[in-house]
Short mmCIF file of C-alpha atoms in Angstrom, two decimals:
data_model
loop_
_atom_site.label_atom_id
_atom_site.label_comp_id
_atom_site.label_asym_id
_atom_site.label_seq_id
_atom_site.Cartn_x
_atom_site.Cartn_y
_atom_site.Cartn_z
CA MET A 1 69.25 -28.42 -65.92
CA SER A 2 72.21 -28.30 -63.54
CA GLY A 3 74.38 -27.03 -66.43
CA ILE A 4 71.99 -24.09 -66.94
CA PHE A 5 72.28 -23.25 -63.15
CA ASN A 6 75.93 -23.36 -63.35
CA LYS A 7 76.07 -20.87 -66.10
CA PHE A 8 73.71 -18.64 -63.85
CA ARG A 9 75.81 -19.05 -61.01
CA ASN A 10 79.03 -17.96 -63.14
CA LEU A 11 77.08 -14.83 -63.74
CA ASP A 12 76.80 -13.95 -60.03
CA ALA A 13 78.29 -10.44 -59.58
CA TYR A 14 77.92 -10.76 -55.60
CA PRO A 15 80.28 -13.79 -54.82
CA LYS A 16 80.06 -14.99 -51.21
CA ILE A 17 82.76 -15.19 -48.47
CA ASN A 18 82.64 -17.68 -45.82
CA ASP A 19 82.00 -16.39 -42.39
CA ASP A 20 85.57 -17.83 -41.35
CA PHE A 21 87.30 -15.39 -43.60
CA TYR A 22 85.57 -12.25 -42.15
CA SER A 23 87.88 -10.00 -40.12
CA ARG A 24 85.46 -7.54 -37.83
CA THR A 25 87.45 -4.47 -36.39
CA LEU A 26 86.40 -1.41 -34.01
CA SER A 27 86.93 1.09 -36.66
CA GLY A 28 84.69 -0.75 -39.09
CA GLY A 29 81.70 -0.78 -36.39
CA ILE A 30 82.09 2.74 -35.91
CA ILE A 31 82.10 3.52 -39.58
CA THR A 32 79.08 1.27 -40.06
CA ILE A 33 77.13 3.25 -37.36
CA ALA A 34 77.88 6.58 -38.66
CA SER A 35 77.40 5.72 -42.36
CA SER A 36 73.80 4.01 -41.30
CA PHE A 37 72.98 7.48 -39.49
CA VAL A 38 74.11 9.58 -42.57
CA MET A 39 72.01 7.21 -44.56
CA LEU A 40 68.98 7.60 -42.53
CA LEU A 41 69.36 11.58 -42.50
CA LEU A 42 69.64 11.56 -46.35
CA PHE A 43 66.57 9.19 -46.78
CA LEU A 44 64.35 11.10 -44.54
CA SER A 45 65.54 14.54 -46.36
CA GLU A 46 64.63 12.56 -49.80
CA LEU A 47 61.24 11.53 -48.22
CA GLU A 48 60.37 15.21 -47.27
CA LEU A 49 61.19 16.17 -50.82
CA TYR A 50 59.03 13.47 -52.37
CA LEU A 51 56.15 14.23 -50.01
CA ASN A 52 56.12 18.09 -50.51
CA ALA A 53 55.86 19.63 -53.90
CA LEU A 54 58.48 21.99 -55.46
CA THR A 55 57.98 25.05 -57.04
CA GLN A 56 59.77 25.13 -60.68
CA THR A 57 60.13 28.72 -62.01
CA LYS A 58 61.07 29.79 -65.52
CA LEU A 59 61.05 33.22 -67.32
CA VAL A 60 59.45 33.68 -70.26
CA VAL A 61 58.67 36.87 -72.69
CA ASP A 62 55.12 38.20 -71.97
CA THR A 63 53.05 38.39 -74.96
CA SER A 64 49.87 39.06 -73.69
CA ARG A 65 47.88 41.96 -75.18
CA GLY A 66 44.79 44.12 -74.30
CA GLU A 67 44.49 43.17 -70.83
CA THR A 68 43.56 45.09 -67.76
CA LEU A 69 45.45 45.27 -64.44
CA ARG A 70 43.59 44.96 -61.19
CA ILE A 71 45.03 46.84 -58.40
CA ASN A 72 43.86 45.75 -54.55
CA PHE A 73 44.67 48.37 -51.92
CA ASP A 74 43.96 48.78 -48.21
CA ILE A 75 45.56 51.84 -46.82
CA THR A 76 45.00 53.85 -43.48
CA PHE A 77 45.60 57.40 -42.99
CA PRO A 78 45.80 58.24 -39.37
CA ALA A 79 45.47 61.86 -39.65
CA LEU A 80 43.95 62.41 -42.90
CA ARG A 81 39.90 62.93 -43.00
CA CYS A 82 37.92 60.64 -45.11
CA SER A 83 35.94 63.83 -46.53
CA ILE A 84 38.88 65.26 -48.00
CA VAL A 85 40.75 62.17 -49.40
CA SER A 86 40.48 61.57 -53.14
CA LEU A 87 41.82 58.93 -55.59
CA ASP A 88 42.87 59.54 -58.96
CA ALA A 89 44.57 57.11 -61.70
CA MET A 90 46.14 57.75 -65.05
CA ASP A 91 48.34 56.14 -67.31
CA ILE A 92 50.71 56.81 -70.42
CA SER A 93 48.06 56.06 -72.95
CA GLY A 94 46.28 59.55 -71.73
CA GLU A 95 43.56 57.68 -69.94
CA ARG A 96 42.58 59.55 -66.75
CA HIS A 97 40.21 58.75 -64.02
CA LEU A 98 39.92 61.46 -61.51
CA ASP A 99 38.16 61.33 -58.08
CA ILE A 100 37.54 57.59 -58.17
CA ARG A 101 34.53 56.42 -56.07
CA HIS A 102 33.33 53.21 -57.58
CA ASP A 103 34.40 49.98 -55.73
CA ILE A 104 36.03 51.97 -52.92
CA ILE A 105 34.99 52.01 -49.20
CA LYS A 106 35.87 54.30 -46.68
CA LYS A 107 36.16 53.84 -43.00
CA ARG A 108 36.28 56.79 -40.68
CA ILE A 109 38.42 55.98 -37.48
CA ASP A 110 39.33 57.85 -34.33
CA SER A 111 42.82 58.35 -33.13
CA HIS A 112 43.12 54.91 -31.73
CA GLY A 113 42.23 53.18 -34.83
CA ASN A 114 38.72 52.35 -33.83
CA VAL A 115 35.96 52.43 -36.86
CA ILE A 116 33.41 55.30 -36.46
CA GLU A 117 31.73 54.91 -39.93
CA THR A 118 32.03 52.70 -42.98
CA ARG A 119 30.49 54.38 -45.99
CA GLN A 120 30.83 54.37 -49.86
CA ASP A 121 32.87 57.30 -51.05
CA GLY A 122 31.22 60.53 -51.38
CA ILE A 123 29.55 63.30 -49.19
CA GLY A 124 25.82 62.65 -48.88
CA ALA A 125 23.31 65.34 -49.14
CA PRO A 126 20.72 65.91 -46.27
CA LYS A 127 17.12 66.84 -46.78
CA ILE A 128 16.97 70.25 -48.35
CA GLU A 129 14.19 72.75 -47.05
CA LYS A 130 13.49 75.46 -49.62
CA PRO A 131 16.79 75.29 -51.48
CA LEU A 132 17.90 78.07 -53.76
CA GLN A 133 16.84 77.75 -57.59
CA ARG A 134 19.19 78.36 -60.55
CA HIS A 135 16.82 81.50 -61.37
CA GLY A 136 17.50 82.73 -57.96
CA GLY A 137 14.14 82.10 -56.19
CA ARG A 138 13.26 79.77 -53.47
CA LEU A 139 11.87 76.29 -54.27
CA GLU A 140 8.25 76.46 -53.91
CA HIS A 141 5.55 73.60 -53.74
CA ASN A 142 4.87 71.82 -57.13
CA GLU A 143 8.15 72.88 -58.59
CA THR A 144 11.05 71.04 -59.46
CA TYR A 145 14.16 71.69 -57.95
CA CYS A 146 17.20 72.77 -60.13
CA GLY A 147 20.19 74.15 -58.43
CA SER A 148 22.65 76.70 -59.66
CA CYS A 149 26.31 75.52 -60.74
CA TYR A 150 27.56 79.12 -59.98
CA GLY A 151 28.82 79.83 -63.92
CA ALA A 152 29.93 76.02 -64.28
CA GLU A 153 26.93 75.07 -66.16
CA THR A 154 27.51 73.16 -69.39
CA THR A 155 24.22 73.70 -70.91
CA ASP A 156 21.04 75.72 -70.23
CA GLU A 157 19.50 72.78 -68.36
CA HIS A 158 22.31 71.86 -66.41
CA CYS A 159 21.26 71.58 -62.61
CA CYS A 160 23.74 71.15 -59.53
CA ASN A 161 21.55 69.88 -56.88
CA SER A 162 23.90 69.08 -54.38
CA CYS A 163 27.33 70.72 -53.07
CA GLU A 164 29.17 67.47 -54.51
CA GLU A 165 27.56 68.21 -58.21
CA VAL A 166 28.85 71.98 -57.56
CA ARG A 167 32.21 70.76 -57.04
CA GLU A 168 32.34 68.31 -59.57
CA ALA A 169 31.16 71.02 -62.35
CA TYR A 170 33.79 73.35 -61.15
CA ARG A 171 36.42 70.58 -61.49
CA LYS A 172 35.45 69.72 -65.09
CA LYS A 173 35.81 73.34 -65.88
CA GLY A 174 39.29 73.33 -64.20
CA TRP A 175 38.17 75.91 -61.43
CA GLY A 176 38.80 75.98 -57.76
CA LEU A 177 36.07 76.31 -55.26
CA SER A 178 37.64 78.91 -52.85
CA ASN A 179 34.83 79.29 -50.31
CA PRO A 180 32.00 76.84 -50.03
CA ASP A 181 30.08 79.11 -47.72
CA GLU A 182 29.29 81.07 -50.66
CA ILE A 183 27.66 78.07 -52.60
CA ASP A 184 23.96 77.57 -51.28
CA GLN A 185 24.00 74.00 -51.61
CA CYS A 186 27.08 73.63 -49.52
CA LYS A 187 26.22 75.88 -47.00
CA ARG A 188 22.87 73.99 -46.41
CA GLU A 189 24.54 70.55 -46.42
CA GLY A 190 27.38 71.89 -43.99
CA PHE A 191 30.21 70.94 -46.28
CA LEU A 192 32.57 73.00 -43.99
CA GLN A 193 30.94 71.88 -40.59
CA ARG A 194 31.46 68.49 -41.78
CA ILE A 195 35.16 68.76 -42.45
CA LYS A 196 35.26 70.38 -38.92
CA ASP A 197 33.32 67.44 -37.10
CA GLU A 198 36.05 64.74 -38.62
CA ASP A 199 39.19 66.95 -37.14
CA GLY A 200 41.38 64.46 -35.26
CA GLU A 201 39.98 61.70 -37.23
CA GLY A 202 41.76 59.22 -39.89
CA CYS A 203 40.58 57.22 -42.80
CA ASN A 204 41.19 53.77 -43.84
CA VAL A 205 40.43 53.30 -47.66
CA TYR A 206 40.31 49.92 -49.11
CA GLY A 207 39.03 48.71 -52.74
CA PHE A 208 40.27 48.19 -55.97
CA LEU A 209 41.07 49.39 -59.21
CA GLU A 210 41.01 48.09 -62.89
CA VAL A 211 43.22 49.86 -65.06
CA ASN A 212 45.09 49.35 -68.50
CA LYS A 213 47.92 47.06 -68.53
CA VAL A 214 50.50 49.86 -69.19
CA ALA A 215 52.53 52.20 -67.38
CA GLY A 216 50.86 54.85 -65.22
CA ASN A 217 50.29 55.90 -61.65
CA PHE A 218 47.60 56.40 -58.93
CA HIS A 219 47.44 58.47 -55.86
CA PHE A 220 45.62 59.38 -52.84
CA ALA A 221 45.57 63.22 -52.23
CA PRO A 222 43.38 65.72 -50.41
CA GLY A 223 40.81 67.75 -52.53
CA LYS A 224 39.35 67.23 -55.99
CA SER A 225 41.72 67.16 -59.17
CA PHE A 226 41.45 68.69 -62.34
CA GLN A 227 43.38 69.87 -65.12
CA GLN A 228 44.92 73.33 -65.48
CA ALA A 229 47.24 74.58 -68.19
CA GLY A 230 48.12 70.87 -68.82
CA ALA A 231 49.07 70.16 -65.21
CA HIS A 232 47.28 67.80 -62.84
CA VAL A 233 46.17 70.04 -59.62
CA HIS A 234 44.15 69.54 -56.70
CA ASP A 235 41.70 72.06 -55.20
CA LEU A 236 42.60 72.38 -51.66
CA LEU A 237 40.99 75.91 -51.18
CA PRO A 238 37.62 74.67 -49.77
CA PHE A 239 39.07 72.96 -46.81
CA GLN A 240 40.67 76.05 -45.51
CA MET A 241 43.63 74.28 -44.03
CA ASP A 242 47.41 75.18 -44.10
CA SER A 243 48.91 71.74 -43.87
CA PHE A 244 47.86 68.26 -44.61
CA ASN A 245 49.43 65.08 -42.67
CA ILE A 246 49.54 62.31 -45.11
CA SER A 247 51.07 59.68 -42.87
CA HIS A 248 49.94 56.22 -44.02
CA HIS A 249 50.02 52.51 -43.25
CA ILE A 250 49.85 50.16 -46.17
CA ASN A 251 47.90 47.20 -44.91
CA ARG A 252 47.70 45.50 -48.26
CA LEU A 253 48.70 46.47 -51.80
CA ALA A 254 48.73 43.82 -54.63
CA PHE A 255 48.72 44.01 -58.45
CA GLY A 256 46.21 40.94 -59.18
CA ALA A 257 45.33 37.99 -57.16
CA TYR A 258 47.05 36.25 -53.94
CA ILE A 259 49.88 34.02 -54.94
CA PRO A 260 50.48 31.46 -52.26
CA GLY A 261 53.73 31.74 -50.69
CA VAL A 262 54.40 35.49 -52.19
CA VAL A 263 55.01 38.29 -49.85
CA ASN A 264 54.20 41.66 -51.15
CA PRO A 265 57.00 44.09 -50.32
CA LEU A 266 54.47 47.00 -49.29
CA ASP A 267 52.26 45.00 -47.24
CA ARG A 268 52.29 46.65 -43.42
CA VAL A 269 54.75 49.39 -44.57
CA LYS A 270 54.39 52.54 -42.31
CA TRP A 271 55.46 55.98 -43.05
CA THR A 272 54.97 58.96 -40.45
CA GLN A 273 55.15 62.61 -41.65
CA ILE A 274 56.97 64.90 -39.41
CA THR A 275 56.94 68.29 -40.97
CA PRO A 276 53.52 69.98 -41.60
CA SER A 277 53.67 68.92 -45.47
CA GLY A 278 54.74 66.18 -47.27
CA MET A 279 54.66 63.95 -50.51
CA TYR A 280 55.59 60.21 -50.42
CA GLN A 281 56.29 58.46 -53.91
CA TYR A 282 56.63 54.86 -54.57
CA PHE A 283 58.26 53.83 -57.79
CA ILE A 284 56.88 50.14 -58.57
CA LYS A 285 58.10 47.39 -61.01
CA VAL A 286 55.18 45.07 -61.55
CA VAL A 287 56.30 41.36 -63.13
CA PRO A 288 53.71 39.64 -64.53
CA THR A 289 53.42 36.15 -63.10
CA THR A 290 51.60 32.85 -63.88
CA TYR A 291 51.13 30.34 -61.05
CA THR A 292 49.85 26.72 -61.41
CA ASP A 293 49.17 24.49 -58.49
CA GLU A 294 49.55 20.93 -58.22
CA ASP A 295 46.14 20.20 -59.11
CA GLY A 296 46.60 22.06 -62.34
CA HIS A 297 44.57 25.44 -61.09
CA THR A 298 46.31 28.48 -62.77
CA ILE A 299 46.54 31.98 -61.23
CA GLN A 300 47.30 34.87 -63.46
CA SER A 301 48.88 37.48 -61.38
CA ASN A 302 51.75 39.84 -60.45
CA GLN A 303 54.79 40.37 -58.48
CA PHE A 304 56.46 43.74 -57.88
CA SER A 305 59.52 45.31 -56.56
CA VAL A 306 59.62 48.94 -55.08
CA THR A 307 61.81 51.83 -54.29
CA GLU A 308 60.51 54.95 -52.32
CA HIS A 309 61.24 58.67 -52.12
CA SER A 310 59.59 61.30 -49.93
CA ARG A 311 59.65 65.03 -50.03
CA THR A 312 58.64 67.05 -47.02
CA GLY A 313 58.61 70.82 -45.96
CA ASP A 314 57.27 73.33 -43.75
CA ARG A 315 54.79 74.71 -46.27
CA ILE A 316 52.78 73.41 -49.36
CA GLN A 317 55.04 73.42 -52.33
CA TYR A 318 53.71 70.50 -54.09
CA VAL A 319 50.70 68.23 -53.82
CA PRO A 320 50.56 66.52 -50.78
CA GLY A 321 49.81 63.01 -51.06
CA VAL A 322 50.72 59.36 -51.37
CA PHE A 323 51.58 58.40 -55.20
CA PHE A 324 52.10 55.00 -56.45
CA PHE A 325 54.06 54.98 -60.15
CA TYR A 326 54.00 51.56 -61.56
CA ASP A 327 55.71 50.13 -64.76
CA LEU A 328 55.75 46.47 -66.17
CA SER A 329 58.08 44.22 -66.76
CA PRO A 330 58.32 42.52 -70.46
CA ILE A 331 59.36 39.20 -68.64
CA LYS A 332 56.80 36.96 -67.13
CA VAL A 333 57.67 34.68 -64.28
CA VAL A 334 55.84 31.03 -64.83
CA SER A 335 55.81 29.19 -61.46
CA THR A 336 54.53 25.63 -61.36
CA LEU A 337 54.10 23.36 -58.29
CA GLU A 338 54.97 19.76 -58.98
CA HIS A 339 55.63 16.69 -56.94
CA ASN A 340 58.61 14.32 -57.76
CA SER A 341 57.70 10.93 -59.23
CA PHE A 342 57.88 7.96 -57.41
CA LEU A 343 60.58 6.46 -59.84
CA HIS A 344 62.53 9.64 -59.15
CA PHE A 345 62.29 8.79 -55.21
CA VAL A 346 63.46 5.33 -55.70
CA THR A 347 66.23 6.30 -57.84
CA ASN A 348 67.57 8.93 -55.54
CA VAL A 349 67.20 6.52 -52.19
CA CYS A 350 69.28 3.92 -54.17
CA ALA A 351 71.73 6.42 -54.97
CA ILE A 352 71.85 7.58 -51.52
CA VAL A 353 72.06 3.92 -50.18
CA GLY A 354 74.82 2.88 -52.70
CA GLY A 355 76.95 6.13 -52.62
CA VAL A 356 77.11 6.09 -48.61
CA PHE A 357 77.71 2.34 -48.69
CA THR A 358 80.83 2.52 -51.05
CA VAL A 359 82.38 5.86 -49.64
CA SER A 360 82.05 4.07 -46.18
CA GLY A 361 83.72 1.04 -47.59
CA ILE A 362 86.70 2.82 -49.22
CA LEU A 363 87.13 4.80 -46.00
CA ASP A 364 87.07 1.71 -43.89
CA SER A 365 89.55 -0.19 -46.09
CA PHE A 366 91.98 2.63 -46.18
CA ILE A 367 91.85 2.77 -42.14
CA TYR A 368 92.33 -1.02 -41.91
CA HIS A 369 95.10 -1.48 -44.43
CA GLY A 370 96.75 1.77 -42.68
CA GLN A 371 96.59 0.19 -39.39
CA LYS A 372 97.71 -3.17 -40.67
CA ALA A 373 100.89 -1.44 -42.25
CA ILE A 374 101.59 0.47 -39.27
CA LYS A 375 101.36 -2.80 -37.25
CA LYS A 376 103.49 -4.58 -39.45
CA LYS A 377 106.27 -1.88 -39.18
CA MET A 378 105.98 -2.02 -35.58
CA GLU A 379 106.63 -5.65 -35.27
CA ILE A 380 109.76 -5.55 -37.29
CA GLY A 381 111.03 -2.35 -35.72
CA LYS A 382 110.89 0.39 -38.51
CA PHE A 383 108.27 2.35 -37.22
CA SER A 384 109.32 5.66 -35.61
#
């Protein structure tokens, strides 16, 4: 049995030295304290990395097809009235959504940013007393109301019972509504009076759009839009205004769901219009992103980068408004939140302890032998 123990003893890679042969030095003590401090710092750093999850990111080609893109927005126009702001969206596939109202909320705000009224988009029609019928007479008892569309009827049975329906009929025809006071429905509903009542007010518009996942644009501009001679135009005549202030604050703009740790570049961006007329354009590159948290929950969303361009002038030479042009990147970012394994942590800690111990030993040996050589030369008088 003693022979087996002796064989194991011969395999000892850590031979022991008698305490009588140890020589302790001042430099060795200083190096020991310094190396212990370095070890402690590196250990705490490694412990922090182990306790906190790390985001691993890689780039892949986006192969998704037939998906839609959700655009969430919250934009404030301090000097543009809610009754004249409209939202349009269109893309390169030819799909157009004009004067979008669903899933959009408007808040009337005063000059100090306080909310006056919150309502779904659209101008409501008050109760009508004896409105003008399409045939020219006034509405009588036991008679069904059918208002005139003033030449914009699509069929013989087409009725326009509110100012909004007349404006919509004109928009579909590609016509501008020059004088709302000449329209019975608009006159009775007080269309122009309502716009005048909102003088000095602003508007906060928030909601979301669901669009095709192709390049396109959406924009906020005054007036109803329509196609005329192949061009996209806005009818500004009904408002009887010479200028429109499109100063705006983008409280939030996101293409998809919120991704933890990602700050969208247009959040809390402000632009103030100085001249009477202006157009502001944002050119956005959307990057599809897949984010997976440490519990395995996956979020399909998008990040984006943006450049800006503005056009201003003393008179209206182009459609005043805020335009967002977006294009999609063919590359997708895949981000995964992961924890380092315990074995990885132990391996790194061992590397830290062994590495610092080895380097400090080399440094101590260099200093010790250097001091010894210098002392020896001084004793024989050869050091100068």
